[in-house]
XYZ file of C-alpha atoms in Angstrom:
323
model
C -29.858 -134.919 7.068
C -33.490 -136.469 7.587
C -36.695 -134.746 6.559
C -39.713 -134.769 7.808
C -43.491 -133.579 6.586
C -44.898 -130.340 8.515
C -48.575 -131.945 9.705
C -50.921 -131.652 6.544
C -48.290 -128.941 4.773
C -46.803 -130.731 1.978
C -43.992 -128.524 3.336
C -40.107 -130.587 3.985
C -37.785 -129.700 6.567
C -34.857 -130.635 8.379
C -35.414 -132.560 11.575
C -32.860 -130.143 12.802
C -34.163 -126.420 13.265
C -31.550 -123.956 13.770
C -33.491 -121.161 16.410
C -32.140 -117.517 16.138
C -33.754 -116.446 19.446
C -29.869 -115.515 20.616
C -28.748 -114.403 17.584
C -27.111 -110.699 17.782
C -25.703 -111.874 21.181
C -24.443 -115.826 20.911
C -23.805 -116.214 18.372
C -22.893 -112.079 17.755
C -24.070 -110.322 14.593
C -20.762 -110.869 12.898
C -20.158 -114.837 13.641
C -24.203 -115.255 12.663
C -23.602 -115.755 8.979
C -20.866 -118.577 9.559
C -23.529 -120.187 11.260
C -26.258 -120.355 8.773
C -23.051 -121.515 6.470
C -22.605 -123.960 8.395
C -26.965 -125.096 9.325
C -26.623 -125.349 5.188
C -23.659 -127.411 5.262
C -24.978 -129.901 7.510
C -28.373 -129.786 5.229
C -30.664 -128.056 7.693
C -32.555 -126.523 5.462
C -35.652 -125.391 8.078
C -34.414 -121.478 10.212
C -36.731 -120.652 13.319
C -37.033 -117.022 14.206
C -39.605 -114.357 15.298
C -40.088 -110.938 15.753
C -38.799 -110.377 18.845
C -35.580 -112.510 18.835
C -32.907 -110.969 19.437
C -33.356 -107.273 19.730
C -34.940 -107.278 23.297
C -34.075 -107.138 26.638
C -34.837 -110.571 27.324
C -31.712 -112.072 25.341
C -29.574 -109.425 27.298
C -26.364 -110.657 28.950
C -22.779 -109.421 30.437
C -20.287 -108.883 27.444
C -22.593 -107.480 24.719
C -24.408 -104.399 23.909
C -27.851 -103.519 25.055
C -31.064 -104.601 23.132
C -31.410 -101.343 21.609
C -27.829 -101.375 20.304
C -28.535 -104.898 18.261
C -29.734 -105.959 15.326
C -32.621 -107.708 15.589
C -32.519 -111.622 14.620
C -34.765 -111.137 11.983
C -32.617 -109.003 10.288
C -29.224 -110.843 10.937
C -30.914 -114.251 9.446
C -32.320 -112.460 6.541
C -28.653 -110.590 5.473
C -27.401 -114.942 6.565
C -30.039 -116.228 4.231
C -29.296 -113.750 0.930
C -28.619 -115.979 -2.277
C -29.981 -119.230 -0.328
C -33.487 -117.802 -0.013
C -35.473 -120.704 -2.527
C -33.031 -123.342 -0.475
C -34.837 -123.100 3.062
C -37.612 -123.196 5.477
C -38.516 -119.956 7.065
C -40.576 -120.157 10.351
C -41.015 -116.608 12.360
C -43.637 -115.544 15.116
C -45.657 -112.599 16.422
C -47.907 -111.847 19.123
C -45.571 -111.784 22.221
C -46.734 -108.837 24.649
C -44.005 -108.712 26.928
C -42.276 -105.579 25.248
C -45.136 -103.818 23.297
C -48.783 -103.023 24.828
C -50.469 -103.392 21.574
C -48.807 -106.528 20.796
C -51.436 -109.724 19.887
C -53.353 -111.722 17.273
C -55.319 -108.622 15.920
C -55.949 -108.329 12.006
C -54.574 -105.302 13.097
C -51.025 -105.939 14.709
C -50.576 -109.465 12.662
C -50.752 -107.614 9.349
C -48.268 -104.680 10.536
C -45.663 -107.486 11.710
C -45.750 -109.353 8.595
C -44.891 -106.461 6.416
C -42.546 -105.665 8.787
C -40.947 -109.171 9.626
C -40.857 -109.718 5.258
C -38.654 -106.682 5.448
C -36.055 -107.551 8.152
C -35.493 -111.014 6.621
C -35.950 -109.596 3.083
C -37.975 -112.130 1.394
C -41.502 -112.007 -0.026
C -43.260 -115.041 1.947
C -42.823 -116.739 5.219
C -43.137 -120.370 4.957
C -44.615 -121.196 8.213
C -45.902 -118.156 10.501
C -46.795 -118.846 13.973
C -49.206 -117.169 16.604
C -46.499 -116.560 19.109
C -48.789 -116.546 22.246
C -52.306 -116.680 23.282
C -53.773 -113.521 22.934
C -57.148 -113.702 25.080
C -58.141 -110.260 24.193
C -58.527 -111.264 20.402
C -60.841 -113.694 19.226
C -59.181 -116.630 17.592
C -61.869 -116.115 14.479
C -59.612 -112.443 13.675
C -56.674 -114.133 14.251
C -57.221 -117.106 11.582
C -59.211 -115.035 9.088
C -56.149 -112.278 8.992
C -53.771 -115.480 8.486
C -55.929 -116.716 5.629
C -55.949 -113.413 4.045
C -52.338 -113.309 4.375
C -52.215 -116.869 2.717
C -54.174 -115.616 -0.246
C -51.755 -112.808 -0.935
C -48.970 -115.544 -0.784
C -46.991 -113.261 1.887
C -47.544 -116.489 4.501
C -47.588 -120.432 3.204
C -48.752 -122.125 6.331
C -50.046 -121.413 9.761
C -48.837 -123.138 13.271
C -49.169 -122.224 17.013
C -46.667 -121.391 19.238
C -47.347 -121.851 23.245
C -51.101 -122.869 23.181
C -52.938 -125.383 24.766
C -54.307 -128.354 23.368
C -58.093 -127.579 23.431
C -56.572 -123.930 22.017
C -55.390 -125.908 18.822
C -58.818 -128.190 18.083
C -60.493 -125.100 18.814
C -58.747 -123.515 16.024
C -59.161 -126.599 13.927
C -62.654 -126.508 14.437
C -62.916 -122.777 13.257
C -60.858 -123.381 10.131
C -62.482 -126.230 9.389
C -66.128 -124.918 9.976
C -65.467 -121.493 8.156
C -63.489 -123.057 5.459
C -60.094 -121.209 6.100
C -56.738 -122.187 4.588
C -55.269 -121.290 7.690
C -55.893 -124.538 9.678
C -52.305 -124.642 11.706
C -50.180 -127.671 10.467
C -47.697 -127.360 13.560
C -47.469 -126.653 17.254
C -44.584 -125.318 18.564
C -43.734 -126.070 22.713
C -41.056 -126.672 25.006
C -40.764 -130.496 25.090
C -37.484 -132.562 26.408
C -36.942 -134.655 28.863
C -36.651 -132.579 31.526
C -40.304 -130.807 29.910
C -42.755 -133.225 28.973
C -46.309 -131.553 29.817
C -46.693 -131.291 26.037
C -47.582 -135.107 26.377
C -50.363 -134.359 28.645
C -52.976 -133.455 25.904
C -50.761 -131.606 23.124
C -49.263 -134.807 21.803
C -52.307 -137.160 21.549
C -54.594 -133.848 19.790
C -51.747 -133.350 17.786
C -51.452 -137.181 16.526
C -55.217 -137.198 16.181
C -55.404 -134.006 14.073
C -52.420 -134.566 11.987
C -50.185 -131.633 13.411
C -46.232 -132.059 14.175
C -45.134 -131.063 17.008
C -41.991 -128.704 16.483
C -40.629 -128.663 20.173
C -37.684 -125.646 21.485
C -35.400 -125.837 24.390
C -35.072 -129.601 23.449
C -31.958 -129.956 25.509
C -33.051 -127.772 28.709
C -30.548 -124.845 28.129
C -28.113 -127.212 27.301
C -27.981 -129.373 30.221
C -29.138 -132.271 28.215
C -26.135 -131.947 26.023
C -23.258 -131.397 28.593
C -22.993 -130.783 32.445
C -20.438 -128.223 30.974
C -22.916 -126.205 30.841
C -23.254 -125.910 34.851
C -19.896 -123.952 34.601
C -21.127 -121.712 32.184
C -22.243 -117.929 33.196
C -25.400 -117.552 31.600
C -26.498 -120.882 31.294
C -30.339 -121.977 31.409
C -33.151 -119.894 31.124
C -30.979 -117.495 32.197
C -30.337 -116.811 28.079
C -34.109 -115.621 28.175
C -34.163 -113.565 31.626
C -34.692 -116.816 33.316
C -33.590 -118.685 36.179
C -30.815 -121.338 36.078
C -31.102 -125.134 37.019
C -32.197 -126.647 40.161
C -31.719 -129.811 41.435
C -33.723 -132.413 40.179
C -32.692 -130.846 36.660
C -28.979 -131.584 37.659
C -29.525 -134.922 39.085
C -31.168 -136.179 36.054
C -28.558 -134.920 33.933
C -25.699 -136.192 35.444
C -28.086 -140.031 35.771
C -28.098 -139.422 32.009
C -24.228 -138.580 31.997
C -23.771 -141.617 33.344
C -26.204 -143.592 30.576
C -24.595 -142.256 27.599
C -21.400 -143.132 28.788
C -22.750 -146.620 29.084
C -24.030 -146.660 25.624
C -21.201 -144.763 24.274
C -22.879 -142.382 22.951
C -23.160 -138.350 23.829
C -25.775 -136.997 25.965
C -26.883 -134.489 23.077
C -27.308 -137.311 21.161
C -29.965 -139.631 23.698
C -31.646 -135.822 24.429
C -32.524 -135.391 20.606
C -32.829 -138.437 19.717
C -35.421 -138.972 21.808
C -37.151 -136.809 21.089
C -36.979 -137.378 17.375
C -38.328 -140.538 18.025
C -42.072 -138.831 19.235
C -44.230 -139.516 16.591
C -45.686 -136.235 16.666
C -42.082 -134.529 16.476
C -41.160 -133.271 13.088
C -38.128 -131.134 13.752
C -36.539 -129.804 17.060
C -34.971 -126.382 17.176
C -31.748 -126.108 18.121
C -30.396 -122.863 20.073
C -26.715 -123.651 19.090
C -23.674 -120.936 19.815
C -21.366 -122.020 18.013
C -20.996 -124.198 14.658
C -19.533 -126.919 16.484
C -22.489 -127.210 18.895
C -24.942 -127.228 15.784
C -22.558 -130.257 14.458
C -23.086 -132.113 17.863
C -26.378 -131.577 17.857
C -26.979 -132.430 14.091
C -25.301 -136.033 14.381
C -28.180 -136.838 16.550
C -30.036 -137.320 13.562
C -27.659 -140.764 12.965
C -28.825 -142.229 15.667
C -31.257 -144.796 15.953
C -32.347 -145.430 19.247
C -33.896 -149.293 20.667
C -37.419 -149.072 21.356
C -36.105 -150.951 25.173
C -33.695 -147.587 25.087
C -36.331 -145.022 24.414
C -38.475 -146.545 27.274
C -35.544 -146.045 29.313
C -35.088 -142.841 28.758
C -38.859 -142.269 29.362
C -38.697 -143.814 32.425
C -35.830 -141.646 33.940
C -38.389 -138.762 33.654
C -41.624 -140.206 33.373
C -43.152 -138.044 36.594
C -42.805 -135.279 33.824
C -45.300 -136.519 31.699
C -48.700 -136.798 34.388
């Protein structure tokens, strides 16, 4: 497995993340572990996960119990991740307000979830620790000074951003770097495939200019970059997340690239990742596998070496994404 350098970190991962948003429902608490087994296996070495993976309503779905019957994901990658701890990567989140009112980037609420987030995945740092969401009710000034505290204690190594702008990230450049903080963020996490390019709108080029990777989720669009399968599934799409499902110009370009990686003779998982591994900004892409064999599909991608003629043409299929 290929590594890559997190921004300005120092810090090694995988190109292949393996996200836990799902886990407690798919895969279930009890399959989880075989999972991480088999991330380790493969030599993924960098685990995605936040504080409200998991455990909430969002991830509900027919089949499994309620969000207040689960374990949270948290806690089912930490029990994975016993006697492996010093091997990995460990990336998790807070600041999503969906499910809690006093959610945010507080010194306040960030403190509280990173005692409790070191207990669910029982460990005694987080390697990279993201700002979930924007929290315009906070200025971003609290939010990287509690970070930096939290880096001096050694209970956080590095700092990223999770769903912010561009201007959001040099703006918290610009404060780390004016006030001297060791919490300048190193990544930025954002949806980003080929069906989702409005990172490269801004995020890419500030990211490329300020030395950040780019650490993009979803990178195969709910799995219809991998399969059209996945059109037969029932919960298939966003619908994992209390989404929607796809609609057509999501279908049509799947089955166009279908059709392409057939020509090629190669899988469509594989020209979805690969492509995307072959951003500059892109470090690693997280991977919402199910099942071990969909982590080894998507893994393989990282043996392919696409054509610089091939990546245009896959730019060019969606390249109305990217304006």
């Amino acid at each position: 497995m290929e590594r890559s350098v997190l921004g300005t970190s120092g810090i090694r991962v995988s190109r292949i993340c393996l996200g836990s948003a799902t886990f407690g429902v798919a895969p279930d608490a009890t399959s989880a572990g075989a999972m991480v087994g088999a991330a380790l296996d493969l030599g993924i070495d960098f685990f995605d996960t936040a504080d409200v993976y998991g455990s909430t309503p969002t991830f509900d779905r027919p089949g499994v119990p309620p969000a207040g019957e689960r374990a949270s994901a948290e806690e089912i990658l930490g029990r994975a991740l016993v006697g492996h701890r010093d091997e990995v990567v460990l990336a998790s989140k807070s600041g999503e307000r969906r499910f809690d009112a006093t959610a945010g980037l507080s010194r306040r609420y960030i403190a509280q979830q990173v005692e409790q987030s070191l207990r669910r995945l029982q460990t005694d740092r987080i390697d990279l620790y993201y700002a979930h969401f924007p929290d315009p009710s906070t200025p971003l000034e609290e939010t990287l000074a509690a970070y930096d505290t939290l880096i001096q204690q050694g209970k956080i190594r590095s700092v990223a951003l999770s769903n912010h702008a561009a201007w959001q990230v040099t703006q918290a450049l610009w404060i780390a770097d004016d006030r001297r903080l060791a919490s300048a963020p190193v990544a930025a996490q954002v949806q980003y495939s080929l069906l989702h390019r409005k990172a490269e709108c801004e995020l890419t080029s500030a990211c490329q200019k300020f030395g950040l990777s780019i650490v993009p989720f979803a990178p195969l669009h709910g799995g219809l970059l991998a399969s059209l399968a996945v059109l037969e599934r029932p919960v298939a799409g966003d619908e994992r997340y209390g989404g929607s499902r796809f609609d057509d110009r999501e279908v049509a370009v799947a089955r166009a690239l279908a059709v392409l990686a057939d020509d090629w003779g190669m899988q469509m998982q594989h020209l979805s990742l690969a492509w995307l591994l072959a951003q500059t900004t892109v470090a690693s892409v997280i991977v919402g596998a199910e099942t071990p064999e969909e982590l080894q599909a998507n893994a393989s991608a990282t043996d392919i070496n696409l054509t610089a003629e091939q990546v245009a043409h896959l730019s060019a299929m969606t390249a109305d994404l990217a304006d």
